[in-house]
Each structure stands twice: as structure tokens, then as C-alpha cells.
Amino acid sequence: MATVEDFTSQYGLVRKIDAFGYLDYLKNNPDAPRKHGKVVLVTADTPLKASRGEGKTTTTIALIDALRKRGIDATAVLRQPSMGITAAGSKGGASGGGKASLTHPELIDWGLCGEMGAIEAAQNLLVSFAEKAIDDGKLDTVLVPRVSEVPSRSLRSVAVDYGKGDVPEKMVLTPTCELMQIVVLSRSMDEIGERVSAMIAGTLDGKPVTFGEFIDLWRITNILADAVKPALTETSKGTPVYVHGGPFANVSIGIPTLVSVELACALHDVVVVEAGYGADAGAQKWLDIASREYGAQWPSAALVVTRATTWRDDPARQWRYPFHVNRLEKLGIPTFPLVNLWDGEDDQIPALRETAAELGFREPIIGNLFRDGGDGLTGQIDDFVTALEAVGVPSNPESRKGEDIVDTVRWIAANAYGVPAERVVFKPGFEESLNAARELVAGVGRDLNDFAVCAVKSPATMTDDDAAAAEERTVTLKKVEVRAGSGIAQVNLTKSLTTPMPKIV
Amino acid sequence: MATVEDFTSQYGLVRKIDAFGYLDYLKNNPDAPRKHGKVVLVTADTPLKASRGEGKTTTTIALIDALRKRGIDATAVLRQPSMGITAAGSKGGASGGGKASLTHPELIDWGLCGEMGAIEAAQNLLVSFAEKAIDDGKLDTVLVPRVSEVPSRSLRSVAVDYGKGDVPEKMVLTPTCELMQIVVLSRSMDEIGERVSAMIAGTLDGKPVTFGEFIDLWRITNILADAVKPALTETSKGTPVYVHGGPFANVSIGIPTLVSVELACALHDVVVVEAGYGADAGAQKWLDIASREYGAQWPSAALVVTRATTWRDDPARQWRYPFHVNRLEKLGIPTFPLVNLWDGEDDQIPALRETAAELGFREPIIGNLFRDGGDGLTGQIDDFVTALEAVGVPSNPESRKGEDIVDTVRWIAANAYGVPAERVVFKPGFEESLNAARELVAGVGRDLNDFAVCAVKSPATMTDDDAAAAEERTVTLKKVEVRAGSGIAQVNLTKSLTTPMPKIV
């Protein structure tokens, strides 16, 4: 009888697990010992500014440390931070902080075991193969963007073969690319191969051509051999933490890999999955893409993190936090408000509890988790544990596959952003973009209505103007871009700008 | 008392060694047990076509397996192949083959532990910081190229900020960049930091500005934390092999990292260093850059690999192989010809031995090393072992620091390419390029004559026309580019084109 140890290797200070192999082993050995962990989402309020976190990772780490102290076998699955963004100084890292820390945050923040670099190389190699296909007369346009892990504003718009072909291109951040989505959503290397095959490389005489028609797939899968293995590290208190898959739920799916969560569920009883930025981005994508369309487990409970200031200091946007909490409750997910205090805010606790009571919330969990870590939570999670123990592993909701894709966007706007269908409006050019997308996927024998919708928007807004009165809020649809390999239709929406390749600050 | 084990960690199927830490430990503990291994260069004939190897890696692996079978503690230090080039199918990998193989060639060929990806991210981050410096008014031009591990011809010439700034840039292959040179030449993370600091980021009002003037160095060194550790793997026979540092001795230095060789010398008696492409590229750079200017050990012996066909099938270029062998002998390095046979060539052995004798060579070593591995060498290396045992660890030759840099180029042409000073000619524009380089480094208080010369040329030629008669061969100097961090003056020479960003084939 094998154990997960047989699928685990040391990689410096972390361990990596052949999740594909282990999950396959469990499938073929139904009597092998395994757990059936429940998924808990840690998500957040919509941040007031795009790059500021409310403390989701800090909360996640404090929570699993607190659960473990109570004897519950808990773990967390985190996304690998974008090293480029951290290194550029645009963000402080994404590995918790203070007493809610990982043992080796520097590893997680600074490139882990080269996973992102491998995905970057593989996606860029696809572009090189597409260029070669142009030379060979198999393509005349390339539709796959190059990627860079390091942000650089001037790469948003580039011309390659400058001075001769002057071919306009754009470059996007590695974590947001289609190949990252494929790695996040696939359950085997064969599935990765099939999905890469199905990616639309470009067009020839206006007709789409997939990579499967001209590349050696093994060249891509060889590059990804180690990148598909989740990393295992631990908190400073010794609680195991898995790290795998790319961030940025604003412009991509931004969730951990499905296999890392499934691996964790086979090994632990409670699996905390970080889903950010806000609930409108990360949680929406976990629920409506991962669970609904790709078979990921529906959460058994959720925590929605906010800061005292985010919740209350912008009256026009105060509606967002209760909206998120209530939306998740309405989906049948026991949802706990969590206020992550900063230094000097302890005296606000009574007022925060009062506000939560007025809003009809469950009793909020409040603590300075940077300062106190899991100890700040231990006395406050009885209700959470009770709620979690009460539910069975939930079944997944119905897929929307086959529904008209614009109806799906309207349905997301109504449910996740609070904007009814009649106030979802089309920007000039949207319909052309939609029709072009429909035609492109029809050209490879597929139907756009079978694609999952991934909203592409600013992390700081859900509607065209979150500060507008409720009955005036709108959602503008701007553009559709298809990713036939990951099966995702990227729909740009709201009037805010997205930044798939930010300036460094 | 510590051992190297204390500085070694498992990384999947290979191990990585904190060479900086271990060498520092040995320096501070002069009584700690250590070896004083001798360096043997395995270099080659100039290949007839740029991308075809003569079998240097195969020879290196066969040689150390054969030495180990005789009870000699031998190892090899290989360069990490360019994954991009391998993955693109432009080259078959660089990890030996047949019976002269590594246990896990796929790891070496396909990205190892992310070293190249980390160097790529760090060099690209430098460019992003330079862009930010432009926004901050600290620079008005950027002189550092972006890099890509994956080849793409159309990246040779790009415009960034296209449609607005239209800033022309070029991208080069990651292994050829200045940061790779810095990693190859540095002996501590502090030295890497100092060298990155000294890199010229660009200019402001025509005056050069170094990165040290505006960046947080720790952001770069954090990215490189694991990339600076040599990897340890082994041959299929169990002989240890270190892998570290980038290839491409045609357009860069293309040698393994100095610390990987020094680490190997502290742990083994014979350290075989692969120095290719031909002796005019890899060996010239080991001798004249690494040994002469950066304190690397002068080789105690050399093998010059050729194939029967390369040696004899192009009469006009037949002069090159004996030229290489004789040049190394003249430098006092016992030099052994080695002919790597391919299938069906065994019957040529007597004729090859005859030719070697006519040329006054040492008795050549001849074998089909792909087919036979180290067993093909065991009976033929007595003279080699005797010669190696006879010499003490050689002292290093004098530096050329301070000599006029054009004289140094002429000296290289005379010694390494067989073209006397009077036939080293300047292409129009060369002198302007040279003067601009002199002025640029003077602007940061340095003298170009203190830089080491790195010849940038085709791997397949040493002169403007290798097929010309000896007395008509010339070397044209085209351009000088300075790399103030690595301390290298890149001098483009000969009329052949170089391909710092090849097309994929």
C-alpha cells in the first residue's frame, strides 16, 4: 500500500508532491486510506485600492493554526504569489505576516521552485512555435500572447520584428495566461496536453488553427514536469500549507490548482482555500468556475475578511461587505465575518460587533492576526467549527454549460455584483467582439456557450461605479476573449481599467 | 567540523550545494579536509555548422566514468543547457547520450531547478527598474537588454510602448546576458550585489548611470538565492557531475560558474570542465577570461574532441583541428586529440592514427563514446593519466588588465585564431563604437582597458573566412559593447553573423 510519502520529494526547504500520481493512485485503490476534507473559503471584502490586501493570507494562516490547536487536522492551500510583482516592490508578498507566518515566506515569495518560470517558458515557447508556423505557411496571425513574470508597463503594447514586420503584440503577466489556467484546472498531464492541443494558436485565412495541429506536445509537458507538483511548506507553528497555482482573480481565475486542493482534501479534514481579491473576484471564481464547471468542491463554510477601515470608512461603498456576506449565506454556505484589526484598533471591537449585529450577521470573528496569529482566533471559532461539523461534504451545483454566455454574465452580475440583468449594458464594440469570439470557437467545432465565463475587471470594483446609488449601478461589458484550451471566455467588464501588465511602483 | 553535506540539500532528483557557503567555510577553516583537484578542459574542434556538437558532453561523461573505473576520483562540471533551445527543437539537449549519459538528462535539459528562469526574471526586473528610473527622471535611456529563455527570431528587434513611445529594444537569450556572466564569475552573493550595482543601467543627459544609484539590490539577490547553487547529479555509472552556469561561448563567456569548478576541485582529484563550442570559443574563454582575469585554475591537461568527418571532410578547414591541438600544447597544457566515432566509422581508426602521427600529435584517443561510454576509453588513457599526474597544480598566467583593449583583441586573434595583428581590420563604425565604449566606462570612473575581452562571433568560424589561405585570413572587428558589472567588453568580430536570439528550427 503506497502513501503520499511515496509521491513526495524534498526540494530545498519545501517538499513537492506528485499530486497527479497520488490522486491517480487513490482513484485506482479505492480502499487506500484517505480523508474527505471539507473546503473552507477565505475570501474578502472588495478592497478600496487595487493592490491593498485585507489580510486573507494572514487570516488563513491564523485560522489553520487555531484549528490545529483544537486538534482539528486543518491545512491551507495558497496560491503562489507573483514573484515579479513582489520583487518589483509593487506588493509586499503574499505569505502572511507577524505571528501568522510561514516558516519560509522568502521561498514562497521569491519564485518557489521555478513553477512560474516554467509556465512562462512554456507559454512563450507556444508563441515561438506559432511564429514558426507562420514561416511554414500554417498560420498567418498569432493569437497567443507572450508573458513575463516581471511587470513592465511598456510591454503592454509592443511591436516585434520591429523595422521589418512591425507585428503588434501585447505581453501579459505570467500568472494570468492561458497556460496557467490550464495548469490550475487540469487533473493530469494528459489533460494538460489535450488542453494545450485545443488552444487556438492563431488563424490562417481567417480560420482558427489549434496548437494540436502543428506542435510536439511533449516539448510543453516536459517543461511543466515539476511545475505541476504542489509545494508543501508549513506555518511557523508547524501546520502544513500547500502552495500551487497563480494569483490574480481580477484578470484570470486566480485560484489554487484544483489538484492541490484535492490532494489536501485527501490528506486533511479541513482545507482552507484562499480566494481573493474580494468575494466578487476570488470567491465568485471558485464557486462559478471551479465548482460549477470544473468539479472543484463546493465550500462547506466561508470567512469574509475585512478591515475596520475598509468596512466603514467609505460610506458610499459600505454596502459591499454585507452584500458579500449575505450572498454567500444565501448560497447555503455558513459565512463568518472576520475583521482583521491593525495596531491601535482594538478599542473598535464593541462598535464592530454592534454593526455586525445590526446587519444580522453571524457573530463576527475579530482580531489582530498579524500581532496574535492563531491565538487571536482560538476563543472565537466555536460557532465556525460547529457549523463546519454540521454539514456533509456538499454536492456541486449545476453547470451553466450550454446557457447563452451573455445570460451567464448577466447572472454573475445579478448574483455576485448585485446589478440586475437590465442594467448590464454593452459598450460599443462588445457585440462585435462577442460575435468574433463565437465565430472563432465555432471554427474549431466548439460552442462559446460551453465556455466558462471569467470576469476580467478591476479588483477594487464590481460595477461601473460602486459609489453610485444601488438602483443606478450598472455593469458595462467591453470585450470577449476566448481561451479554447482552458475552456474560458474572458469577459472584460465594468468601466474601470484592468492592468494585466502593471507599471512598477 | 562541517562537511559539504552540511551545505547540500535535495532538490527533487538532484542535489544543490551552497557553494558560496562551503567555499567560505573552507577559507575560514584552512585545516578542514579538502582536495586540490586538477582541472582538465574538454574542448573541441570548431564545428562545421553552428549548432552541431562533436560530442563534448558525451566525451566528458565517458572520460570521468573511465577515470573512476581506474580508481581516480574524477568528476565533471557541465554548463546547464539552454532549455529554450532544447525545447524549441533547435538542439537535442546537452547531457550526453547512449552509454555516456546522466541518470536524469531530462532534468538537466528541461530547466533543472529553475536557475535560468530566476536569472531571466532578475535581468528583466533590472530593465523594469530602469524604466521606472526613466519615469523618476533618473535616466533617459536604457542600455540593458531584456532576455528570454525561449528563442524567437522576431524578438531580435522590438519596440516597446508601441504606438506611444515606440522605444526600440532588443531581446537576447537569457544564458548570454550580463547577469548570467555575473553569476558565472562571482564568488559570493556580496560580489554579485557589487557587480549588479556596477552595471550601467542607461544614461541621463549622455552620462552613464549605474544600477547601484537607484535600486534595492536585495530584490535581485533574493531572486537569485537558489540559482547560485550548483546542482549535483551523476552519470548512469554513478560518477558525480556538477551542473551550473550558462552555455553559449560564441556570444558570451559560456563556461560553468567559477564556484562550481572550485567546489568540485575541493571535493575531487580530477575535475573535467567542458569548454565549447570549439577551442577558439570555450577554451579561449576559459584560458583568457576565467583563468587569466578571474582567478580560475589553469588546466593541467586538455582533450580536443573532433569527429572523423569534421576533421577531414572539409579540406579548406582541415587546418583548424591541428591548430587547436598545437596551440594548447604550446601553452604548456598536455593536449590529447580525441576522435569521437559515429556508427560505421570504426574501420577508420588506423587512418586516423596515421594522420595524427603525421601531425606530430600525442597518440590520439579514439572511440564511439555514445555506443561504448567510458569502456571505449579505459584502455587508451594511460598517457593522459600519466601526464596529469606529472604536473603540479599550475599557477595562473599574467592578467592583461591595463593593456590596450585593441591590442588584447589582436593578441587573441594571433593566439587563438592564427591571424597576425596586421590582418585584424576595423569595420567602418568600429572605432566609433570603441570610443563610445571607452567614454561610457570613463563616465563611471573606469577604464575600458581593465575590462576582459569576450569575443562575440559565430561558433563555426574563427576568421572572416576560415576557408581562405592562411596568409589571407583576416579578422574584422565590428562593435564593442561594455558590461561594466561583469567587467567584460563584448567585441563582435569576424564577418559571420552572430545569433544572440536564434530563429527556432
PDB file of N, CA, C and O in Angstrom, chain B residues 51-81:
ATOM      1  N   SER B  51      25.348  24.655 -35.032  1.00  0.00           N
ATOM      2  CA  SER B  51      24.616  24.038 -33.934  1.00  0.00           C
ATOM      3  C   SER B  51      24.992  22.582 -33.707  1.00  0.00           C
ATOM      4  O   SER B  51      24.412  21.921 -32.878  1.00  0.00           O
ATOM      5  N   ARG B  52      25.948  22.057 -34.446  1.00  0.00           N
ATOM      6  CA  ARG B  52      26.247  20.647 -34.305  1.00  0.00           C
ATOM      7  C   ARG B  52      27.416  20.439 -33.362  1.00  0.00           C
ATOM      8  O   ARG B  52      28.485  21.017 -33.541  1.00  0.00           O
ATOM      9  N   GLY B  53      27.235  19.617 -32.373  1.00  0.00           N
ATOM     10  CA  GLY B  53      28.314  19.328 -31.441  1.00  0.00           C
ATOM     11  C   GLY B  53      29.148  18.164 -31.929  1.00  0.00           C
ATOM     12  O   GLY B  53      28.696  17.338 -32.718  1.00  0.00           O
ATOM     13  N   GLU B  54      30.372  18.084 -31.448  1.00  0.00           N
ATOM     14  CA  GLU B  54      31.246  16.971 -31.809  1.00  0.00           C
ATOM     15  C   GLU B  54      31.128  15.861 -30.766  1.00  0.00           C
ATOM     16  O   GLU B  54      31.698  14.795 -30.926  1.00  0.00           O
ATOM     17  N   GLY B  55      30.423  16.171 -29.665  1.00  0.00           N
ATOM     18  CA  GLY B  55      30.285  15.179 -28.598  1.00  0.00           C
ATOM     19  C   GLY B  55      31.095  15.516 -27.368  1.00  0.00           C
ATOM     20  O   GLY B  55      31.619  14.629 -26.709  1.00  0.00           O
ATOM     21  N   LYS B  56      31.193  16.791 -27.038  1.00  0.00           N
ATOM     22  CA  LYS B  56      31.974  17.186 -25.853  1.00  0.00           C
ATOM     23  C   LYS B  56      31.370  16.617 -24.570  1.00  0.00           C
ATOM     24  O   LYS B  56      32.086  16.110 -23.723  1.00  0.00           O
ATOM     25  N   THR B  57      30.045  16.730 -24.440  1.00  0.00           N
ATOM     26  CA  THR B  57      29.432  16.256 -23.197  1.00  0.00           C
ATOM     27  C   THR B  57      29.532  14.742 -23.116  1.00  0.00           C
ATOM     28  O   THR B  57      29.848  14.177 -22.059  1.00  0.00           O
ATOM     29  N   THR B  58      29.283  14.077 -24.231  1.00  0.00           N
ATOM     30  CA  THR B  58      29.419  12.624 -24.275  1.00  0.00           C
ATOM     31  C   THR B  58      30.845  12.226 -23.888  1.00  0.00           C
ATOM     32  O   THR B  58      31.067  11.317 -23.075  1.00  0.00           O
ATOM     33  N   THR B  59      31.837  12.897 -24.446  1.00  0.00           N
ATOM     34  CA  THR B  59      33.247  12.617 -24.130  1.00  0.00           C
ATOM     35  C   THR B  59      33.536  12.865 -22.658  1.00  0.00           C
ATOM     36  O   THR B  59      34.206  12.066 -21.997  1.00  0.00           O
ATOM     37  N   THR B  60      33.027  13.980 -22.162  1.00  0.00           N
ATOM     38  CA  THR B  60      33.273  14.334 -20.762  1.00  0.00           C
ATOM     39  C   THR B  60      32.750  13.244 -19.842  1.00  0.00           C
ATOM     40  O   THR B  60      33.441  12.808 -18.913  1.00  0.00           O
ATOM     41  N   ILE B  61      31.540  12.781 -20.124  1.00  0.00           N
ATOM     42  CA  ILE B  61      30.928  11.761 -19.270  1.00  0.00           C
ATOM     43  C   ILE B  61      31.681  10.437 -19.404  1.00  0.00           C
ATOM     44  O   ILE B  61      31.987   9.774 -18.403  1.00  0.00           O
ATOM     45  N   ALA B  62      32.012  10.057 -20.638  1.00  0.00           N
ATOM     46  CA  ALA B  62      32.771   8.811 -20.832  1.00  0.00           C
ATOM     47  C   ALA B  62      34.118   8.893 -20.114  1.00  0.00           C
ATOM     48  O   ALA B  62      34.553   7.940 -19.466  1.00  0.00           O
ATOM     49  N   LEU B  63      34.770  10.047 -20.194  1.00  0.00           N
ATOM     50  CA  LEU B  63      36.094  10.212 -19.585  1.00  0.00           C
ATOM     51  C   LEU B  63      36.040  10.063 -18.067  1.00  0.00           C
ATOM     52  O   LEU B  63      36.859   9.348 -17.478  1.00  0.00           O
ATOM     53  N   ILE B  64      35.075  10.714 -17.432  1.00  0.00           N
ATOM     54  CA  ILE B  64      35.067  10.611 -15.964  1.00  0.00           C
ATOM     55  C   ILE B  64      34.655   9.210 -15.520  1.00  0.00           C
ATOM     56  O   ILE B  64      35.160   8.693 -14.524  1.00  0.00           O
ATOM     57  N   ASP B  65      33.772   8.565 -16.289  1.00  0.00           N
ATOM     58  CA  ASP B  65      33.435   7.173 -15.957  1.00  0.00           C
ATOM     59  C   ASP B  65      34.675   6.278 -16.085  1.00  0.00           C
ATOM     60  O   ASP B  65      34.905   5.404 -15.248  1.00  0.00           O
ATOM     61  N   ALA B  66      35.475   6.520 -17.129  1.00  0.00           N
ATOM     62  CA  ALA B  66      36.682   5.704 -17.337  1.00  0.00           C
ATOM     63  C   ALA B  66      37.707   5.980 -16.241  1.00  0.00           C
ATOM     64  O   ALA B  66      38.351   5.059 -15.726  1.00  0.00           O
ATOM     65  N   LEU B  67      37.870   7.230 -15.868  1.00  0.00           N
ATOM     66  CA  LEU B  67      38.830   7.569 -14.800  1.00  0.00           C
ATOM     67  C   LEU B  67      38.395   6.942 -13.482  1.00  0.00           C
ATOM     68  O   LEU B  67      39.203   6.398 -12.731  1.00  0.00           O
ATOM     69  N   ARG B  68      37.106   7.001 -13.212  1.00  0.00           N
ATOM     70  CA  ARG B  68      36.603   6.469 -11.953  1.00  0.00           C
ATOM     71  C   ARG B  68      36.792   4.952 -11.898  1.00  0.00           C
ATOM     72  O   ARG B  68      37.096   4.401 -10.848  1.00  0.00           O
ATOM     73  N   LYS B  69      36.647   4.313 -13.040  1.00  0.00           N
ATOM     74  CA  LYS B  69      36.844   2.865 -13.096  1.00  0.00           C
ATOM     75  C   LYS B  69      38.294   2.514 -12.736  1.00  0.00           C
ATOM     76  O   LYS B  69      38.574   1.425 -12.247  1.00  0.00           O
ATOM     77  N   ARG B  70      39.219   3.432 -13.007  1.00  0.00           N
ATOM     78  CA  ARG B  70      40.624   3.218 -12.624  1.00  0.00           C
ATOM     79  C   ARG B  70      40.900   3.633 -11.199  1.00  0.00           C
ATOM     80  O   ARG B  70      42.058   3.687 -10.783  1.00  0.00           O
ATOM     81  N   GLY B  71      39.882   4.000 -10.468  1.00  0.00           N
ATOM     82  CA  GLY B  71      40.072   4.358  -9.066  1.00  0.00           C
ATOM     83  C   GLY B  71      40.434   5.810  -8.857  1.00  0.00           C
ATOM     84  O   GLY B  71      40.799   6.224  -7.751  1.00  0.00           O
ATOM     85  N   ILE B  72      40.327   6.604  -9.903  1.00  0.00           N
ATOM     86  CA  ILE B  72      40.634   8.037  -9.769  1.00  0.00           C
ATOM     87  C   ILE B  72      39.345   8.789  -9.439  1.00  0.00           C
ATOM     88  O   ILE B  72      38.304   8.571 -10.068  1.00  0.00           O
ATOM     89  N   ASP B  73      39.408   9.646  -8.445  1.00  0.00           N
ATOM     90  CA  ASP B  73      38.232  10.412  -8.029  1.00  0.00           C
ATOM     91  C   ASP B  73      38.023  11.578  -8.993  1.00  0.00           C
ATOM     92  O   ASP B  73      38.505  12.692  -8.774  1.00  0.00           O
ATOM     93  N   ALA B  74      37.304  11.287 -10.059  1.00  0.00           N
ATOM     94  CA  ALA B  74      37.078  12.296 -11.104  1.00  0.00           C
ATOM     95  C   ALA B  74      35.634  12.761 -11.088  1.00  0.00           C
ATOM     96  O   ALA B  74      34.725  12.029 -10.677  1.00  0.00           O
ATOM     97  N   THR B  75      35.432  13.963 -11.532  1.00  0.00           N
ATOM     98  CA  THR B  75      34.088  14.496 -11.700  1.00  0.00           C
ATOM     99  C   THR B  75      34.092  15.416 -12.914  1.00  0.00           C
ATOM    100  O   THR B  75      35.141  15.682 -13.495  1.00  0.00           O
ATOM    101  N   ALA B  76      32.905  15.868 -13.297  1.00  0.00           N
ATOM    102  CA  ALA B  76      32.813  16.836 -14.395  1.00  0.00           C
ATOM    103  C   ALA B  76      31.954  17.999 -13.955  1.00  0.00           C
ATOM    104  O   ALA B  76      31.076  17.852 -13.103  1.00  0.00           O
ATOM    105  N   VAL B  77      32.245  19.144 -14.539  1.00  0.00           N
ATOM    106  CA  VAL B  77      31.391  20.304 -14.340  1.00  0.00           C
ATOM    107  C   VAL B  77      30.841  20.705 -15.701  1.00  0.00           C
ATOM    108  O   VAL B  77      31.596  21.066 -16.605  1.00  0.00           O
ATOM    109  N   LEU B  78      29.537  20.596 -15.831  1.00  0.00           N
ATOM    110  CA  LEU B  78      28.883  20.917 -17.103  1.00  0.00           C
ATOM    111  C   LEU B  78      28.128  22.233 -16.979  1.00  0.00           C
ATOM    112  O   LEU B  78      27.713  22.628 -15.890  1.00  0.00           O
ATOM    113  N   ARG B  79      27.912  22.845 -18.111  1.00  0.00           N
ATOM    114  CA  ARG B  79      27.039  24.009 -18.145  1.00  0.00           C
ATOM    115  C   ARG B  79      25.597  23.535 -18.265  1.00  0.00           C
ATOM    116  O   ARG B  79      25.323  22.508 -18.877  1.00  0.00           O
ATOM    117  N   GLN B  80      24.689  24.287 -17.687  1.00  0.00           N
ATOM    118  CA  GLN B  80      23.266  23.970 -17.858  1.00  0.00           C
ATOM    119  C   GLN B  80      22.871  24.309 -19.296  1.00  0.00           C
ATOM    120  O   GLN B  80      23.068  25.437 -19.740  1.00  0.00           O
ATOM    121  N   PRO B  81      22.320  23.348 -20.026  1.00  0.00           N
ATOM    122  CA  PRO B  81      21.918  23.675 -21.396  1.00  0.00           C
ATOM    123  C   PRO B  81      20.831  24.744 -21.415  1.00  0.00           C
ATOM    124  O   PRO B  81      20.126  24.930 -20.427  1.00  0.00           O
TER     125      PRO B  81
END
